Coordinates of C-alpha atoms in Angstrom, one line a residue:
Chain M
M107 CA -62.7 57.4 24.8
A108 CA -62.2 56.3 28.6
I109 CA -59.9 59.0 29.9
K110 CA -58.1 58.0 33.0
Y111 CA -57.9 60.8 35.5
S112 CA -56.0 60.8 38.7
N113 CA -57.9 60.6 41.9
K114 CA -57.0 64.2 42.6
V115 CA -58.4 65.4 39.3
I116 CA -61.5 63.4 40.0
E117 CA -61.6 64.9 43.6
H118 CA -61.2 68.3 42.4
F119 CA -63.8 67.9 39.6
M120 CA -66.5 66.4 42.0
E121 CA -65.8 68.8 44.5
P122 CA -64.2 71.9 43.1
Q123 CA -62.7 74.5 45.5
N124 CA -63.3 78.4 45.2
V125 CA -66.2 78.3 42.8
G126 CA -68.0 81.5 41.8
E127 CA -66.9 85.0 42.1
V128 CA -64.9 87.1 44.8
E129 CA -67.1 89.6 46.1
G130 CA -65.4 93.2 45.4
A131 CA -63.0 91.7 43.2
D132 CA -60.0 93.7 42.3
V133 CA -59.8 92.0 39.0
I134 CA -61.6 89.7 36.7
A135 CA -60.1 87.9 33.6
T136 CA -61.2 85.3 31.3
E137 CA -59.1 83.2 29.0
G138 CA -60.3 80.8 26.1
S139 CA -63.4 81.1 23.9
P140 CA -66.8 79.3 23.7
A141 CA -65.7 78.1 20.2
C142 CA -63.1 75.9 21.7
G143 CA -65.2 74.8 24.5
D144 CA -62.6 75.9 26.9
M145 CA -63.0 78.9 29.2
I146 CA -61.7 79.8 32.5
T147 CA -62.6 83.2 34.6
F148 CA -60.7 84.1 37.6
S149 CA -61.7 86.9 40.0
L150 CA -58.9 88.0 42.6
K151 CA -58.8 90.2 45.3
I152 CA -55.0 91.7 45.7
N153 CA -53.6 93.4 48.7
P154 CA -52.1 96.5 47.0
E155 CA -49.4 96.7 49.9
T156 CA -48.2 93.2 50.0
R157 CA -49.4 92.2 46.4
V158 CA -50.4 89.1 48.0
I159 CA -53.4 87.3 46.3
E160 CA -55.9 87.2 49.4
D161 CA -58.7 85.7 47.5
V162 CA -59.3 83.7 44.3
K163 CA -62.3 82.1 42.6
F164 CA -63.1 80.6 39.4
R165 CA -65.8 80.1 36.9
S166 CA -65.3 77.2 34.1
F167 CA -66.9 76.3 30.8
G168 CA -65.2 73.0 29.9
C169 CA -64.4 69.4 30.7
A170 CA -63.7 67.6 33.9
S171 CA -60.0 68.4 33.9
N172 CA -60.7 72.1 33.1
I173 CA -62.7 72.2 36.2
A174 CA -60.2 70.4 38.1
T175 CA -57.3 72.6 37.0
A176 CA -59.0 75.6 37.7
S177 CA -59.8 74.4 41.3
M178 CA -56.1 73.3 41.9
T179 CA -55.0 76.7 40.6
T180 CA -56.9 78.7 43.0
L181 CA -55.4 76.6 45.9
L182 CA -52.0 77.2 44.5
A183 CA -52.6 80.9 43.8
K184 CA -53.9 82.0 47.2
G185 CA -51.2 83.4 49.5
K186 CA -48.9 83.9 46.7
T187 CA -47.5 87.4 45.5
T188 CA -48.0 88.7 42.1
E189 CA -44.4 88.0 41.3
E190 CA -44.7 84.4 42.3
I191 CA -47.6 84.1 39.8
K192 CA -45.7 85.4 37.1
R193 CA -43.2 82.6 37.7
M194 CA -45.9 79.8 38.0
R195 CA -45.9 77.2 35.2
H196 CA -48.6 75.0 34.0
R197 CA -46.6 72.0 35.2
D198 CA -46.8 73.4 38.8
I199 CA -50.5 72.5 38.4
T200 CA -50.4 69.2 36.8
K201 CA -47.9 68.1 39.5
S202 CA -50.1 68.8 42.4
L203 CA -53.1 67.0 40.4
D204 CA -50.9 63.9 40.3
G205 CA -50.7 64.5 36.6
L206 CA -53.0 65.0 33.7
P207 CA -53.6 62.8 30.6
A208 CA -51.4 64.3 27.7
V209 CA -54.5 65.0 25.7
K210 CA -55.8 67.3 28.6
M211 CA -52.5 69.0 29.3
H212 CA -53.7 72.2 27.5
C213 CA -56.3 72.8 30.5
S214 CA -53.4 73.7 32.9
V215 CA -51.8 75.9 30.1
L216 CA -55.1 77.8 29.9
A217 CA -55.7 78.0 33.7
V218 CA -52.2 79.4 34.0
D219 CA -52.6 81.9 31.4
A220 CA -56.0 83.2 32.9
L221 CA -54.3 83.7 36.2
K222 CA -51.5 85.6 34.9
S223 CA -53.6 87.5 32.6
A224 CA -55.6 88.4 35.6
V225 CA -52.5 89.6 37.6
H226 CA -51.2 91.8 34.5
K227 CA -54.6 93.3 34.1
W228 CA -54.4 94.3 37.9
E229 CA -50.9 95.6 37.4
V230 CA -51.8 97.7 34.6
N231 CA -54.9 99.4 36.3
H232 CA -52.3 100.0 39.1
G233 CA -49.8 101.7 36.8
L234 CA -47.2 98.9 37.9
A235 CA -47.3 97.7 34.2
V236 CA -47.7 99.1 30.9
E237 CA -50.1 97.6 28.3
E238 CA -47.7 95.6 26.4
K239 CA -47.6 96.3 22.8
P240 CA -44.5 94.4 21.5
E241 CA -43.6 94.4 17.8
L242 CA -44.8 91.2 16.0
D243 CA -41.7 89.4 15.5
R244 CA -40.8 85.7 15.4
R245 CA -39.8 85.8 19.0
E246 CA -43.5 86.6 20.1
V247 CA -44.9 83.9 17.8
W248 CA -42.3 81.5 19.2
K249 CA -43.5 82.2 22.8
A250 CA -47.0 81.7 21.8
L251 CA -46.1 78.1 20.3
T252 CA -44.8 77.2 23.8
D253 CA -48.4 77.5 24.9
V254 CA -49.7 75.1 22.3
L255 CA -49.3 71.4 23.4
N256 CA -49.3 68.4 21.4
P257 CA -52.4 66.5 22.7
R258 CA -50.6 63.1 22.2
T259 CA -47.5 63.9 24.2
G260 CA -48.4 66.8 26.3
L261 CA -45.3 68.6 25.3
S262 CA -45.4 71.8 23.7
L263 CA -44.6 72.4 19.9
V264 CA -41.4 74.2 21.1
E265 CA -40.5 71.5 23.5
A266 CA -41.0 69.0 21.0
K267 CA -39.0 70.8 18.5
V268 CA -41.7 70.5 15.7
V269 CA -41.7 74.1 14.6
N270 CA -40.2 74.1 11.5
N271 CA -40.6 77.6 10.1
I272 CA -42.2 81.1 11.3
E273 CA -42.4 83.7 8.5
I274 CA -44.1 87.1 9.1
E275 CA -45.5 89.5 6.8
Q276 CA -45.4 92.8 8.8
D277 CA -47.5 95.0 6.7
E278 CA -50.5 92.6 6.3
G279 CA -50.0 91.2 9.8
R280 CA -49.9 87.8 8.2
V281 CA -48.0 84.9 10.1
F282 CA -47.0 81.6 8.3
I283 CA -46.0 78.7 10.6
E284 CA -45.0 75.4 9.6
I285 CA -45.1 72.5 11.8
M286 CA -43.7 69.0 11.5
L287 CA -46.3 66.1 11.8
C288 CA -45.7 62.6 12.3
D289 CA -48.2 59.8 11.5
L290 CA -49.2 59.4 15.1
D291 CA -50.4 63.1 15.3
E292 CA -52.3 63.1 12.2
M293 CA -55.6 62.8 14.1
F294 CA -54.8 65.9 16.1
A295 CA -54.0 67.9 13.0
E296 CA -57.1 70.1 13.1
A297 CA -57.2 70.5 16.9
M298 CA -53.7 71.7 16.8
E299 CA -54.2 74.0 13.9
E300 CA -56.9 75.6 15.9
E301 CA -55.1 75.9 19.1
I302 CA -52.2 77.7 17.2
S303 CA -54.4 80.0 15.3
E304 CA -56.0 81.0 18.6
H305 CA -52.7 81.7 20.4
V306 CA -50.9 83.4 17.6
Q307 CA -54.0 85.4 16.5
A308 CA -54.0 86.8 20.1
L309 CA -50.8 88.5 19.5
P310 CA -51.1 92.2 18.6
G311 CA -50.7 93.2 14.9
V312 CA -51.7 89.5 13.7
Q313 CA -54.4 89.6 11.1
K314 CA -54.2 86.2 9.5
V315 CA -52.5 83.0 10.6
L316 CA -51.5 80.2 8.3
V317 CA -50.7 76.9 9.5
Q318 CA -49.1 74.2 7.3
F319 CA -48.3 70.7 8.4
K320 CA -45.2 69.1 6.9
R321 CA -45.9 65.3 7.0
C322 CA -42.6 63.3 8.0
E323 CA -42.3 59.7 7.6
H324 CA -40.7 58.8 10.9
S325 CA -42.7 59.4 14.0
S326 CA -41.0 61.2 16.8
A327 CA -41.7 62.3 20.2
Chain I
M294 CA -76.5 51.3 37.0
I295 CA -78.6 52.9 34.2
Y296 CA -77.2 52.0 31.0
F297 CA -78.3 54.5 28.1
D298 CA -75.6 54.0 25.8
N299 CA -77.1 51.3 23.6
N300 CA -76.0 53.0 20.4
D301 CA -72.5 52.5 21.4
T302 CA -72.9 48.8 22.5
T303 CA -75.5 46.8 23.8
P304 CA -75.4 44.0 26.8
L305 CA -75.6 40.4 25.3
H306 CA -79.0 38.8 25.2
P307 CA -79.1 35.8 27.6
E308 CA -80.4 33.5 24.8
A309 CA -77.6 34.6 22.5
L310 CA -74.9 34.1 25.3
E311 CA -76.6 30.7 25.8
A312 CA -76.6 29.9 22.1
M313 CA -72.6 30.5 22.1
L314 CA -71.5 28.4 25.0
P315 CA -71.3 25.1 23.4
Y316 CA -69.1 26.6 20.5
F317 CA -66.5 27.7 23.0
R318 CA -66.3 24.2 24.8
D319 CA -67.2 21.0 22.7
K320 CA -68.1 22.4 19.5
F321 CA -64.8 24.1 18.7
A322 CA -63.8 22.6 15.3
N323 CA -63.0 24.5 12.3
P324 CA -66.0 24.6 9.9
A325 CA -63.7 23.9 7.0
S326 CA -62.7 20.7 8.4
L327 CA -64.2 17.5 6.7
H328 CA -64.4 15.4 9.9
S329 CA -67.7 15.0 11.9
L330 CA -66.8 17.9 14.2
G331 CA -66.2 20.0 11.4
L332 CA -69.4 19.4 9.9
E333 CA -71.1 20.2 13.2
T334 CA -69.8 23.7 13.2
E335 CA -70.1 24.1 9.5
S336 CA -73.9 23.4 9.9
A337 CA -74.1 26.0 12.9
L338 CA -72.4 28.6 10.5
D339 CA -75.0 27.9 7.8
E340 CA -77.8 27.9 10.4
A341 CA -76.6 31.5 11.5
R342 CA -76.2 32.6 8.0
G343 CA -79.7 31.4 7.1
K344 CA -81.3 33.1 10.1
I345 CA -79.5 36.5 9.3
S346 CA -80.1 36.3 5.6
G347 CA -83.6 35.3 5.9
A348 CA -84.2 38.3 8.4
I349 CA -83.1 40.8 5.7
G350 CA -84.8 39.2 2.9
A351 CA -81.5 37.8 1.1
D352 CA -80.4 34.5 -0.1
A353 CA -77.8 32.8 2.2
R354 CA -75.1 33.2 -0.4
E355 CA -75.5 36.8 -0.2
L356 CA -74.1 37.3 3.3
I357 CA -70.6 37.1 4.4
F358 CA -69.5 37.4 8.1
T359 CA -66.9 39.8 9.1
S360 CA -65.4 41.1 12.3
G361 CA -67.9 43.8 12.6
A362 CA -69.6 46.7 10.5
T363 CA -66.2 48.6 10.3
E364 CA -64.6 45.6 8.3
A365 CA -68.0 45.3 6.4
N366 CA -67.9 48.9 5.3
N367 CA -64.2 48.6 4.2
I368 CA -64.9 45.7 1.9
A369 CA -68.0 47.3 0.5
I370 CA -66.3 50.5 -0.4
F371 CA -62.6 49.6 -1.2
G372 CA -63.8 46.4 -2.6
A373 CA -66.1 48.1 -5.1
A374 CA -63.5 50.5 -5.9
R375 CA -61.3 47.8 -6.9
A376 CA -63.8 46.0 -8.8
R377 CA -64.7 48.8 -10.8
P378 CA -61.5 50.7 -11.6
S379 CA -63.0 52.5 -14.6
R380 CA -65.1 54.7 -12.4
K381 CA -63.2 57.1 -9.9
H382 CA -66.1 58.8 -8.1
L383 CA -67.5 58.0 -4.6
I384 CA -70.7 59.7 -3.1
I385 CA -71.2 59.6 0.5
S386 CA -72.9 61.8 3.2
T387 CA -71.4 64.2 5.9
V388 CA -73.2 62.1 8.5
E389 CA -71.4 58.8 7.9
H390 CA -69.6 56.7 10.7
A391 CA -65.7 57.2 10.7
S392 CA -65.4 53.8 9.0
V393 CA -67.0 55.4 6.1
L394 CA -65.6 58.9 6.2
N395 CA -62.0 57.5 6.5
V396 CA -62.3 55.1 3.8
A397 CA -63.4 57.9 1.6
R398 CA -60.7 60.0 2.6
R399 CA -58.0 57.2 1.8
L400 CA -59.7 56.9 -1.7
E401 CA -59.2 60.7 -2.0
D402 CA -55.4 60.2 -1.2
D403 CA -55.4 57.9 -4.0
G404 CA -56.8 60.2 -6.7
Y405 CA -60.5 59.5 -6.3
R406 CA -63.1 62.1 -6.5
V407 CA -65.2 62.2 -3.3
T408 CA -68.6 64.0 -2.9
R409 CA -70.0 64.4 0.5
L410 CA -73.6 65.3 0.3
P411 CA -74.7 67.9 2.8
V412 CA -77.6 67.2 5.3
D413 CA -80.2 69.5 6.5
G414 CA -80.9 70.8 10.0
Q415 CA -82.3 67.4 11.2
G416 CA -79.6 65.3 9.4
Y417 CA -81.5 64.3 6.3
V418 CA -79.8 64.0 3.1
D419 CA -81.9 65.5 0.1
P420 CA -82.1 63.0 -2.8
A421 CA -82.4 65.6 -5.3
L422 CA -78.9 66.5 -4.3
L423 CA -77.6 63.0 -5.1
R424 CA -79.2 63.3 -8.6
D425 CA -77.4 66.6 -9.2
T426 CA -73.8 65.0 -8.1
I427 CA -73.9 61.6 -9.6
D428 CA -72.5 60.9 -12.9
D429 CA -71.3 58.1 -15.1
D430 CA -68.0 58.0 -13.3
T431 CA -69.6 57.2 -9.8
F432 CA -68.8 53.6 -8.8
M433 CA -70.8 53.8 -5.4
V434 CA -73.1 55.6 -3.2
S435 CA -72.8 54.9 0.4
I436 CA -75.1 56.3 2.8
V437 CA -75.8 55.4 6.3
H438 CA -79.3 54.0 6.9
A439 CA -79.8 55.2 10.5
N440 CA -77.2 57.4 12.2
H441 CA -75.5 56.4 15.3
E442 CA -75.6 59.8 16.9
I443 CA -78.6 61.6 16.2
G444 CA -80.8 58.9 14.9
V445 CA -81.8 60.1 11.6
I446 CA -83.3 57.6 9.3
Q447 CA -82.4 58.2 5.4
D448 CA -84.9 57.4 2.5
I449 CA -82.5 54.6 1.4
R450 CA -85.1 53.3 -1.1
K451 CA -85.2 56.6 -3.0
L452 CA -81.4 57.0 -2.7
A453 CA -80.5 53.7 -4.0
E454 CA -82.8 54.1 -7.1
I455 CA -81.2 57.2 -8.0
A456 CA -77.9 55.5 -7.8
H457 CA -79.1 52.8 -10.0
E458 CA -80.2 55.3 -12.7
K459 CA -76.4 55.8 -13.1
D460 CA -75.4 52.3 -12.7
A461 CA -73.5 53.2 -9.6
W462 CA -73.7 50.4 -6.7
F463 CA -75.6 51.2 -3.6
H464 CA -74.0 50.5 -0.2
T465 CA -75.8 51.2 3.0
D466 CA -74.2 51.2 6.7
A467 CA -77.0 49.5 8.5
A468 CA -75.2 48.7 12.0
Q469 CA -77.8 50.7 13.9
A470 CA -80.9 49.9 11.6
L471 CA -80.7 46.2 11.7
G472 CA -82.9 44.7 14.6
K473 CA -84.4 48.3 15.5
M474 CA -86.6 48.7 12.4
P475 CA -88.0 46.6 9.6
F476 CA -85.1 45.9 7.1
N477 CA -85.3 44.2 3.8
V478 CA -82.6 44.4 1.2
A479 CA -85.1 43.7 -1.6
E480 CA -87.6 46.5 -0.7
L481 CA -84.8 48.9 0.0
G482 CA -83.1 48.1 -3.3
V483 CA -79.6 47.9 -1.9
D484 CA -76.6 46.3 -3.4
L485 CA -74.6 46.2 -0.3
A486 CA -75.3 46.6 3.5
S487 CA -73.2 46.3 6.7
F488 CA -74.4 44.8 9.8
N489 CA -72.8 44.0 13.2
G490 CA -73.7 41.9 16.2
H491 CA -73.1 44.1 19.3
K492 CA -75.7 46.9 18.7
L493 CA -78.5 44.3 18.8
H494 CA -77.5 42.4 21.8
G495 CA -75.2 40.1 20.0
P496 CA -71.6 39.6 20.5
K497 CA -68.7 42.2 19.6
G498 CA -66.2 41.1 16.9
V499 CA -68.9 39.9 14.6
G500 CA -70.5 41.5 11.7
G501 CA -71.9 40.8 8.3
L502 CA -72.0 42.4 4.7
Y503 CA -74.9 41.6 2.5
V504 CA -73.6 41.4 -0.9
S505 CA -76.3 41.1 -3.7
R506 CA -75.7 38.7 -6.7
R507 CA -75.6 41.8 -8.9
T508 CA -72.3 42.9 -7.3
R509 CA -69.1 41.6 -6.5
P510 CA -66.5 43.7 -4.7
K511 CA -63.0 42.5 -4.6
R512 CA -61.7 41.0 -1.4
L513 CA -59.1 43.0 0.7
M514 CA -57.2 40.3 2.4
E515 CA -55.6 37.3 0.8
G516 CA -56.1 33.6 2.4
A517 CA -58.0 30.7 2.1
P518 CA -61.4 30.9 0.2
Q519 CA -63.9 31.4 3.2
E520 CA -67.0 33.4 2.9
F521 CA -67.3 32.9 -0.8
D522 CA -63.7 33.8 -1.2
L523 CA -64.6 37.4 0.1
R524 CA -63.1 37.3 3.6
P525 CA -60.4 34.6 4.2
G526 CA -59.8 33.5 7.8
T527 CA -61.3 30.9 9.9
E528 CA -64.7 32.0 11.0
N529 CA -65.4 33.2 14.6
V530 CA -68.1 30.5 15.1
P531 CA -69.2 31.2 18.7
A532 CA -69.7 35.0 17.9
I533 CA -71.4 34.1 14.4
V534 CA -73.9 31.8 16.4
G535 CA -74.4 34.5 18.9
F536 CA -75.0 37.0 16.4
G537 CA -77.5 34.7 14.4
R538 CA -79.3 34.2 17.5
A539 CA -79.5 37.9 18.3
V540 CA -80.8 38.9 14.9
E541 CA -83.4 36.1 15.3
I542 CA -84.5 37.4 18.6
A543 CA -84.3 41.0 17.5
V544 CA -86.6 40.3 14.5
R545 CA -88.9 38.4 16.5
D546 CA -89.5 40.7 19.3
L547 CA -89.5 44.0 17.2
P548 CA -93.0 44.8 17.6
D549 CA -92.9 44.4 21.3
V550 CA -89.8 46.2 21.9
T551 CA -90.9 49.2 19.5
A552 CA -94.1 49.2 21.7
H553 CA -92.1 49.3 24.8
V554 CA -89.1 51.8 23.8
K555 CA -91.0 54.4 21.6
P556 CA -93.0 55.7 24.6
L557 CA -89.9 55.7 26.7
M558 CA -87.7 57.8 24.2
K559 CA -90.7 60.3 23.7
R560 CA -91.1 60.5 27.4
L561 CA -87.3 61.2 27.9
A562 CA -87.3 64.0 25.2
E563 CA -90.2 65.6 26.8
G564 CA -88.7 65.5 30.2
L565 CA -85.3 66.8 29.1
A566 CA -87.1 69.5 26.8
R567 CA -88.1 71.2 30.3
I568 CA -84.5 71.9 31.1
P569 CA -83.9 75.5 29.8
H570 CA -81.9 76.1 27.0
S571 CA -81.6 72.5 25.8
H572 CA -82.1 71.5 22.2
L573 CA -82.9 68.1 20.7
N574 CA -80.2 67.2 18.0
G575 CA -81.9 65.3 15.1
P576 CA -85.5 64.7 14.0
P577 CA -88.4 64.6 16.4
P578 CA -88.8 61.4 18.3
E579 CA -91.4 59.7 16.2
E580 CA -89.2 59.9 13.2
R581 CA -85.8 58.7 15.0
L582 CA -84.1 55.4 15.3
L583 CA -85.6 53.4 18.2
G584 CA -84.2 54.5 21.3
N585 CA -82.0 57.4 20.2
V586 CA -82.4 60.7 21.9
N587 CA -79.8 63.6 21.6
V588 CA -79.8 66.9 23.5
T589 CA -77.7 69.8 23.7
F590 CA -77.4 71.6 27.1
L591 CA -76.1 75.0 26.3
Y592 CA -73.2 76.7 28.4
I593 CA -71.8 73.7 29.6
E594 CA -69.7 70.9 28.2
G595 CA -70.5 67.2 27.6
E596 CA -67.4 65.4 29.3
A597 CA -68.3 67.1 32.7
I598 CA -72.2 66.3 32.2
L599 CA -71.2 62.6 31.4
M600 CA -68.7 62.1 34.3
H601 CA -71.2 63.5 36.9
L602 CA -73.9 61.3 35.4
S603 CA -71.7 58.5 35.6
N604 CA -70.9 59.3 39.4
R605 CA -74.6 59.2 39.8
G606 CA -74.7 55.6 38.2
I607 CA -76.0 56.7 34.5
C608 CA -74.0 55.8 31.5
V609 CA -74.4 57.9 28.5
S610 CA -72.0 59.4 25.7
S611 CA -71.2 62.8 24.4
G612 CA -70.4 64.7 21.1
S613 CA -68.0 67.3 22.8
A614 CA -64.7 67.7 21.5
C615 CA -63.1 67.2 25.0
S616 CA -64.3 63.7 25.1
S617 CA -63.3 62.8 21.8
K618 CA -60.0 61.1 20.8
S619 CA -58.8 63.9 18.3
L620 CA -60.1 66.7 20.4
T621 CA -62.6 67.7 17.6
P622 CA -66.3 68.1 18.1
S623 CA -68.5 65.1 16.4
T624 CA -68.6 65.7 12.8
V625 CA -72.2 64.6 12.7
L626 CA -73.3 67.5 15.0
T627 CA -71.5 69.9 13.2
A628 CA -72.7 68.4 9.8
I629 CA -76.3 69.6 11.2
G630 CA -75.0 73.1 11.5
L631 CA -74.3 73.0 15.3
L632 CA -71.6 75.7 16.4
H633 CA -68.6 74.1 18.3
E634 CA -70.0 75.3 21.6
E635 CA -73.5 73.8 20.9
A636 CA -71.7 70.4 20.0
H637 CA -69.8 70.7 23.5
G638 CA -73.0 70.3 25.3
A639 CA -74.4 67.6 23.4
I640 CA -75.4 64.2 25.2
R641 CA -76.7 61.0 23.5
F642 CA -79.0 58.8 25.4
S643 CA -79.9 55.6 23.8
L644 CA -82.1 53.2 25.2
S645 CA -82.9 49.5 24.6
R646 CA -85.5 47.0 25.3
F647 CA -83.9 46.2 28.7
N648 CA -84.5 49.8 30.0
S649 CA -87.7 50.8 32.0
S650 CA -89.8 54.0 32.6
D651 CA -88.5 54.2 36.3
E652 CA -85.0 54.6 34.8
V653 CA -86.1 57.4 32.6
E654 CA -87.7 59.4 35.2
T655 CA -84.4 59.0 37.3
V656 CA -82.3 60.1 34.4
I657 CA -84.5 63.0 33.6
S658 CA -84.2 64.4 37.2
K659 CA -80.6 63.4 37.4
V660 CA -79.8 65.2 34.1
G661 CA -81.6 68.4 35.6
E662 CA -79.6 68.1 38.8
V663 CA -76.0 68.0 36.9
V664 CA -77.0 70.7 34.6
D665 CA -78.0 73.0 37.3
L666 CA -74.8 72.2 39.1
L667 CA -72.5 72.8 36.0
R668 CA -74.3 76.0 34.9
S669 CA -74.0 77.3 38.4
M670 CA -70.3 77.4 38.0
T671 CA -69.9 78.1 33.9
A672 CA -67.6 80.9 32.8
F673 CA -70.0 81.0 29.6
V674 CA -71.9 84.3 29.6
P675 CA -74.8 83.9 27.3
E676 CA -75.4 87.6 26.6
L677 CA -71.9 87.9 25.2
H678 CA -72.5 85.4 22.9
S679 CA -76.2 85.6 22.0
E680 CA -75.7 86.8 18.6
R681 CA -74.1 83.5 17.6
M682 CA -76.4 81.4 19.2
G683 CA -79.7 82.9 18.8
A684 CA -83.0 81.8 20.4
K685 CA -84.0 78.4 19.4
S686 CA -86.9 76.0 20.4
F687 CA -86.2 72.5 21.8
Y688 CA -86.9 71.1 18.4
R689 CA -84.6 71.8 15.5
K690 CA -85.8 73.0 12.0
R691 CA -85.0 70.9 9.1

């Protein structure tokens, strides 16, 4: 399929900024997995006094938009405080790139996730945050699903209000998720199932994720 | 511009275009019309039908024109299911084109049993497996002749023979095969075969279905009785004329084109094999579909490779999930046992008669450049995943 990228995206893909690894990095974090073909690694230099990101570089295993979003993320992150990073949203990146095709929106989610995970790791290392061990509950699953986007619309499953049901079997760590699926999204079922599993599986205490799609007759956003 | 995407579509042969032009201008009549203008287009239609049916060793009454191979596959399989309602079992392979895979899925929704024959590491269907799975309920066996992604060529003759032992109809999707290798329906023993124009330097939007006299699928659309009452609608005369001319040229020039393209694909494969951590997907060059070379470059992703090559004036395609419409990796590449991360770095190079050895050398050097560039920035750490990937040579085992 010919994917139409903005000139900004092409620019950052062809000449990515801040590629590689920061020398003497204070923290390095990777998000994504080889099986998904989507991985971003950020290395950061953070001033312990001001908590300002003084330097950041990336490595990417992914498509053109993966490389472009990682590149743009480094530009946006540099000079920001860790608190500001925590408030960053994936739309901040897509906006700076003059948009991304809906089907590629998940790249910006991965980039922000990887950046936040680096900052969190740094905070844990500096005793500023504790390793989160939240109880496995519906709210956590819900939060994880805000990071799963519908590749057709670019909206998260939560935004699109298609999460029909979440059930948790605490003892066995089983999570059951029911998603409404309209005809137009049928082609993305497999990709979405993979994304949901990956995000929910990452929650502490989760052993098994079961995704079920409920086919609806009328298409919705 | 270097165009190495000929398994996707090909440039129109200038002689095919030349043949088509009068049918856009003065010779516009409906071939069903009884007046003199209609007779003129009708004979053009007959001539094209004669050329193509002759080229495949069929009778002219055994070829219908369609909008392409997708429609031909649909008529063949759905049409056979409807023609033989007492049988409810279909056999295909895991390396079929979407227009066969998804027809099978639809039949499954309607209660049919579908067997998808697995393939080995190079993409070959084992005929013994067909013998094990076929039964008296099987209405059709449909196996692609030459695969569009990895260029594997199946033993159609043997497979058709086994199908006939159980009185199942045998269909083959020959969209890639026609014009690139000798193709004769009688020698292969197939009952139905799908073709199209634009894979062999003919126009888009036209294809054909060979329907042997032994079989009679039901038509899928209702209308006037064109195409022996199997495919209604006024025929696309200019496209059919161009298709006929393209097949005629392809068959005429096949020995010369083979002699030209075979060394090119061999050289391309050898050149790409020198890039570290690369693997040829599918059979070795001498066994493959003419012009097709498919290589995985580990630790990087196909869409990124494709776009950098495109920026350097080279057109190829990719089996990566990121460049697919559904965000899932190529079903053909996963069918031959590739991990998702291996399919992600797969690039298909497909050559035609219009490519040159200079172009091959340029592509080899530019691919090396792009692979180096992307690997220099990859987040993939091979050591962390070595147990999954394992060491492999450039050529895959069967």
